[in-house]
Amino acid sequence: MEKLFYSIGEVAEILDERTSAVRYWSDYFEKFLKLGRNAKGNRKYTAEDIETLKQIKFLMREQGTTLEGAQKRLSEDRRAIESRVKALDTLKSIRSQLDEVRKSL
């Protein structure tokens, strides 16, 4: 069962990033995220926010895009980025499964 909200630490672990990077991206790309805060003021991320952060990570880390460039690309053609991120996630999953098979042999 999927959680409704994730903490910044959980999101950082999912993305394999530092919490400071996730926090910075959350502030810089706030118009693309719908994150809320709990009573203590901590950020709470939805599954949709995590997908957006995966796209941001792809643009920043894989494509080498600047912050401004990533913001522009997210505004213009988000579907193309989304499909590339999903393909990359699928390939990483397949690689992980193949590594497990290799270890069991």
JSON list of C-alpha atoms in Angstrom, two decimals:
[
{"chain": "A", "resi": 1, "resn": "MET", "atom": "CA", "xyz": [0.00, 0.00, 0.00]},
{"chain": "A", "resi": 2, "resn": "GLU", "atom": "CA", "xyz": [1.40, 3.34, -1.04]},
{"chain": "A", "resi": 3, "resn": "LYS", "atom": "CA", "xyz": [1.67, 6.13, 1.50]},
{"chain": "A", "resi": 4, "resn": "LEU", "atom": "CA", "xyz": [-0.20, 9.40, 1.00]},
{"chain": "A", "resi": 5, "resn": "PHE", "atom": "CA", "xyz": [2.61, 11.61, 2.27]},
{"chain": "A", "resi": 6, "resn": "TYR", "atom": "CA", "xyz": [6.37, 11.21, 2.53]},
{"chain": "A", "resi": 7, "resn": "SER", "atom": "CA", "xyz": [8.90, 13.06, 4.65]},
{"chain": "A", "resi": 8, "resn": "ILE", "atom": "CA", "xyz": [11.88, 14.82, 3.12]},
{"chain": "A", "resi": 9, "resn": "GLY", "atom": "CA", "xyz": [14.16, 12.05, 4.40]},
{"chain": "A", "resi": 10, "resn": "GLU", "atom": "CA", "xyz": [12.07, 9.38, 2.71]},
{"chain": "A", "resi": 11, "resn": "VAL", "atom": "CA", "xyz": [12.02, 11.37, -0.53]},
{"chain": "A", "resi": 12, "resn": "ALA", "atom": "CA", "xyz": [15.79, 11.85, -0.41]},
{"chain": "A", "resi": 13, "resn": "GLU", "atom": "CA", "xyz": [16.22, 8.11, 0.06]},
{"chain": "A", "resi": 14, "resn": "ILE", "atom": "CA", "xyz": [13.87, 7.33, -2.86]},
{"chain": "A", "resi": 15, "resn": "LEU", "atom": "CA", "xyz": [15.76, 9.76, -5.11]},
{"chain": "A", "resi": 16, "resn": "ASP", "atom": "CA", "xyz": [19.19, 8.76, -3.74]},
{"chain": "A", "resi": 17, "resn": "GLU", "atom": "CA", "xyz": [19.95, 12.42, -3.07]},
{"chain": "A", "resi": 18, "resn": "ARG", "atom": "CA", "xyz": [20.90, 14.52, -0.08]},
{"chain": "A", "resi": 19, "resn": "THR", "atom": "CA", "xyz": [18.04, 16.10, 1.86]},
{"chain": "A", "resi": 20, "resn": "SER", "atom": "CA", "xyz": [19.59, 19.51, 1.25]},
{"chain": "A", "resi": 21, "resn": "ALA", "atom": "CA", "xyz": [19.28, 19.02, -2.53]},
{"chain": "A", "resi": 22, "resn": "VAL", "atom": "CA", "xyz": [15.64, 17.94, -2.19]},
{"chain": "A", "resi": 23, "resn": "ARG", "atom": "CA", "xyz": [14.92, 20.94, 0.03]},
{"chain": "A", "resi": 24, "resn": "TYR", "atom": "CA", "xyz": [16.59, 23.33, -2.43]},
{"chain": "A", "resi": 25, "resn": "TRP", "atom": "CA", "xyz": [14.74, 21.87, -5.41]},
{"chain": "A", "resi": 26, "resn": "SER", "atom": "CA", "xyz": [11.48, 22.06, -3.46]},
{"chain": "A", "resi": 27, "resn": "ASP", "atom": "CA", "xyz": [12.00, 25.75, -2.88]},
{"chain": "A", "resi": 28, "resn": "TYR", "atom": "CA", "xyz": [13.25, 26.55, -6.39]},
{"chain": "A", "resi": 29, "resn": "PHE", "atom": "CA", "xyz": [10.64, 24.51, -8.27]},
{"chain": "A", "resi": 30, "resn": "GLU", "atom": "CA", "xyz": [7.74, 25.20, -5.91]},
{"chain": "A", "resi": 31, "resn": "LYS", "atom": "CA", "xyz": [5.33, 26.07, -8.74]},
{"chain": "A", "resi": 32, "resn": "PHE", "atom": "CA", "xyz": [5.64, 22.49, -10.04]},
{"chain": "A", "resi": 33, "resn": "LEU", "atom": "CA", "xyz": [5.12, 20.86, -6.63]},
{"chain": "A", "resi": 34, "resn": "LYS", "atom": "CA", "xyz": [2.00, 20.65, -4.52]},
{"chain": "A", "resi": 35, "resn": "LEU", "atom": "CA", "xyz": [3.69, 19.82, -1.27]},
{"chain": "A", "resi": 36, "resn": "GLY", "atom": "CA", "xyz": [2.12, 20.68, 2.02]},
{"chain": "A", "resi": 37, "resn": "ARG", "atom": "CA", "xyz": [3.33, 20.99, 5.56]},
{"chain": "A", "resi": 38, "resn": "ASN", "atom": "CA", "xyz": [2.29, 19.27, 8.74]},
{"chain": "A", "resi": 39, "resn": "ALA", "atom": "CA", "xyz": [1.52, 20.98, 12.06]},
{"chain": "A", "resi": 40, "resn": "LYS", "atom": "CA", "xyz": [5.24, 21.20, 12.87]},
{"chain": "A", "resi": 41, "resn": "GLY", "atom": "CA", "xyz": [5.98, 22.87, 9.53]},
{"chain": "A", "resi": 42, "resn": "ASN", "atom": "CA", "xyz": [7.76, 19.88, 8.00]},
{"chain": "A", "resi": 43, "resn": "ARG", "atom": "CA", "xyz": [7.38, 19.36, 4.27]},
{"chain": "A", "resi": 44, "resn": "LYS", "atom": "CA", "xyz": [5.10, 16.52, 3.20]},
{"chain": "A", "resi": 45, "resn": "TYR", "atom": "CA", "xyz": [5.49, 15.17, -0.32]},
{"chain": "A", "resi": 46, "resn": "THR", "atom": "CA", "xyz": [2.91, 13.26, -2.36]},
{"chain": "A", "resi": 47, "resn": "ALA", "atom": "CA", "xyz": [3.69, 10.54, -4.91]},
{"chain": "A", "resi": 48, "resn": "GLU", "atom": "CA", "xyz": [3.09, 13.14, -7.64]},
{"chain": "A", "resi": 49, "resn": "ASP", "atom": "CA", "xyz": [5.66, 15.44, -6.02]},
{"chain": "A", "resi": 50, "resn": "ILE", "atom": "CA", "xyz": [8.17, 12.58, -6.00]},
{"chain": "A", "resi": 51, "resn": "GLU", "atom": "CA", "xyz": [7.62, 12.00, -9.72]},
{"chain": "A", "resi": 52, "resn": "THR", "atom": "CA", "xyz": [8.21, 15.70, -10.38]},
{"chain": "A", "resi": 53, "resn": "LEU", "atom": "CA", "xyz": [11.39, 15.60, -8.29]},
{"chain": "A", "resi": 54, "resn": "LYS", "atom": "CA", "xyz": [12.56, 12.57, -10.30]},
{"chain": "A", "resi": 55, "resn": "GLN", "atom": "CA", "xyz": [12.11, 14.65, -13.45]},
{"chain": "A", "resi": 56, "resn": "ILE", "atom": "CA", "xyz": [14.05, 17.52, -11.88]},
{"chain": "A", "resi": 57, "resn": "LYS", "atom": "CA", "xyz": [16.83, 15.14, -10.85]},
{"chain": "A", "resi": 58, "resn": "PHE", "atom": "CA", "xyz": [16.95, 13.72, -14.38]},
{"chain": "A", "resi": 59, "resn": "LEU", "atom": "CA", "xyz": [17.28, 17.19, -15.88]},
{"chain": "A", "resi": 60, "resn": "MET", "atom": "CA", "xyz": [19.86, 18.35, -13.35]},
{"chain": "A", "resi": 61, "resn": "ARG", "atom": "CA", "xyz": [22.02, 15.26, -12.89]},
{"chain": "A", "resi": 62, "resn": "GLU", "atom": "CA", "xyz": [21.63, 13.24, -16.11]},
{"chain": "A", "resi": 63, "resn": "GLN", "atom": "CA", "xyz": [21.14, 16.04, -18.64]},
{"chain": "A", "resi": 64, "resn": "GLY", "atom": "CA", "xyz": [23.36, 18.62, -16.92]},
{"chain": "A", "resi": 65, "resn": "THR", "atom": "CA", "xyz": [20.71, 21.31, -17.23]},
{"chain": "A", "resi": 66, "resn": "THR", "atom": "CA", "xyz": [20.93, 24.52, -15.20]},
{"chain": "A", "resi": 67, "resn": "LEU", "atom": "CA", "xyz": [18.20, 25.44, -12.73]},
{"chain": "A", "resi": 68, "resn": "GLU", "atom": "CA", "xyz": [16.73, 27.96, -15.14]},
{"chain": "A", "resi": 69, "resn": "GLY", "atom": "CA", "xyz": [16.95, 25.49, -18.02]},
{"chain": "A", "resi": 70, "resn": "ALA", "atom": "CA", "xyz": [15.25, 22.77, -16.02]},
{"chain": "A", "resi": 71, "resn": "GLN", "atom": "CA", "xyz": [12.47, 25.15, -15.02]},
{"chain": "A", "resi": 72, "resn": "LYS", "atom": "CA", "xyz": [11.98, 26.14, -18.66]},
{"chain": "A", "resi": 73, "resn": "ARG", "atom": "CA", "xyz": [11.94, 22.53, -19.89]},
{"chain": "A", "resi": 74, "resn": "LEU", "atom": "CA", "xyz": [9.43, 21.51, -17.23]},
{"chain": "A", "resi": 75, "resn": "SER", "atom": "CA", "xyz": [7.19, 24.37, -18.32]},
{"chain": "A", "resi": 76, "resn": "GLU", "atom": "CA", "xyz": [7.43, 23.51, -22.01]},
{"chain": "A", "resi": 77, "resn": "ASP", "atom": "CA", "xyz": [7.52, 19.77, -22.60]},
{"chain": "A", "resi": 78, "resn": "ARG", "atom": "CA", "xyz": [6.91, 17.78, -19.47]},
{"chain": "A", "resi": 79, "resn": "ARG", "atom": "CA", "xyz": [5.60, 14.62, -21.17]},
{"chain": "A", "resi": 80, "resn": "ALA", "atom": "CA", "xyz": [8.86, 13.94, -22.98]},
{"chain": "A", "resi": 81, "resn": "ILE", "atom": "CA", "xyz": [10.80, 14.26, -19.74]},
{"chain": "A", "resi": 82, "resn": "GLU", "atom": "CA", "xyz": [8.32, 12.04, -17.93]},
{"chain": "A", "resi": 83, "resn": "SER", "atom": "CA", "xyz": [8.66, 9.27, -20.52]},
{"chain": "A", "resi": 84, "resn": "ARG", "atom": "CA", "xyz": [12.46, 9.41, -20.34]},
{"chain": "A", "resi": 85, "resn": "VAL", "atom": "CA", "xyz": [12.43, 9.23, -16.54]},
{"chain": "A", "resi": 86, "resn": "LYS", "atom": "CA", "xyz": [10.08, 6.23, -16.61]},
{"chain": "A", "resi": 87, "resn": "ALA", "atom": "CA", "xyz": [12.28, 4.49, -19.17]},
{"chain": "A", "resi": 88, "resn": "LEU", "atom": "CA", "xyz": [15.35, 5.14, -17.03]},
{"chain": "A", "resi": 89, "resn": "ASP", "atom": "CA", "xyz": [13.57, 3.79, -13.92]},
{"chain": "A", "resi": 90, "resn": "THR", "atom": "CA", "xyz": [12.54, 0.66, -15.84]},
{"chain": "A", "resi": 91, "resn": "LEU", "atom": "CA", "xyz": [16.10, 0.07, -17.06]},
{"chain": "A", "resi": 92, "resn": "LYS", "atom": "CA", "xyz": [17.49, 0.49, -13.54]},
{"chain": "A", "resi": 93, "resn": "SER", "atom": "CA", "xyz": [14.93, -2.01, -12.25]},
{"chain": "A", "resi": 94, "resn": "ILE", "atom": "CA", "xyz": [15.86, -4.53, -14.94]},
{"chain": "A", "resi": 95, "resn": "ARG", "atom": "CA", "xyz": [19.54, -4.09, -14.15]},
{"chain": "A", "resi": 96, "resn": "SER", "atom": "CA", "xyz": [18.86, -4.67, -10.47]},
{"chain": "A", "resi": 97, "resn": "GLN", "atom": "CA", "xyz": [16.94, -7.86, -11.25]},
{"chain": "A", "resi": 98, "resn": "LEU", "atom": "CA", "xyz": [19.72, -9.10, -13.52]},
{"chain": "A", "resi": 99, "resn": "ASP", "atom": "CA", "xyz": [22.29, -8.46, -10.79]},
{"chain": "A", "resi": 100, "resn": "GLU", "atom": "CA", "xyz": [20.19, -10.55, -8.39]},
{"chain": "A", "resi": 101, "resn": "VAL", "atom": "CA", "xyz": [19.98, -13.39, -10.93]},
{"chain": "A", "resi": 102, "resn": "ARG", "atom": "CA", "xyz": [23.72, -13.25, -11.48]},
{"chain": "A", "resi": 103, "resn": "LYS", "atom": "CA", "xyz": [24.38, -13.44, -7.73]},
{"chain": "A", "resi": 104, "resn": "SER", "atom": "CA", "xyz": [22.11, -16.46, -7.37]},
{"chain": "A", "resi": 105, "resn": "LEU", "atom": "CA", "xyz": [23.99, -18.40, -10.06]}
]
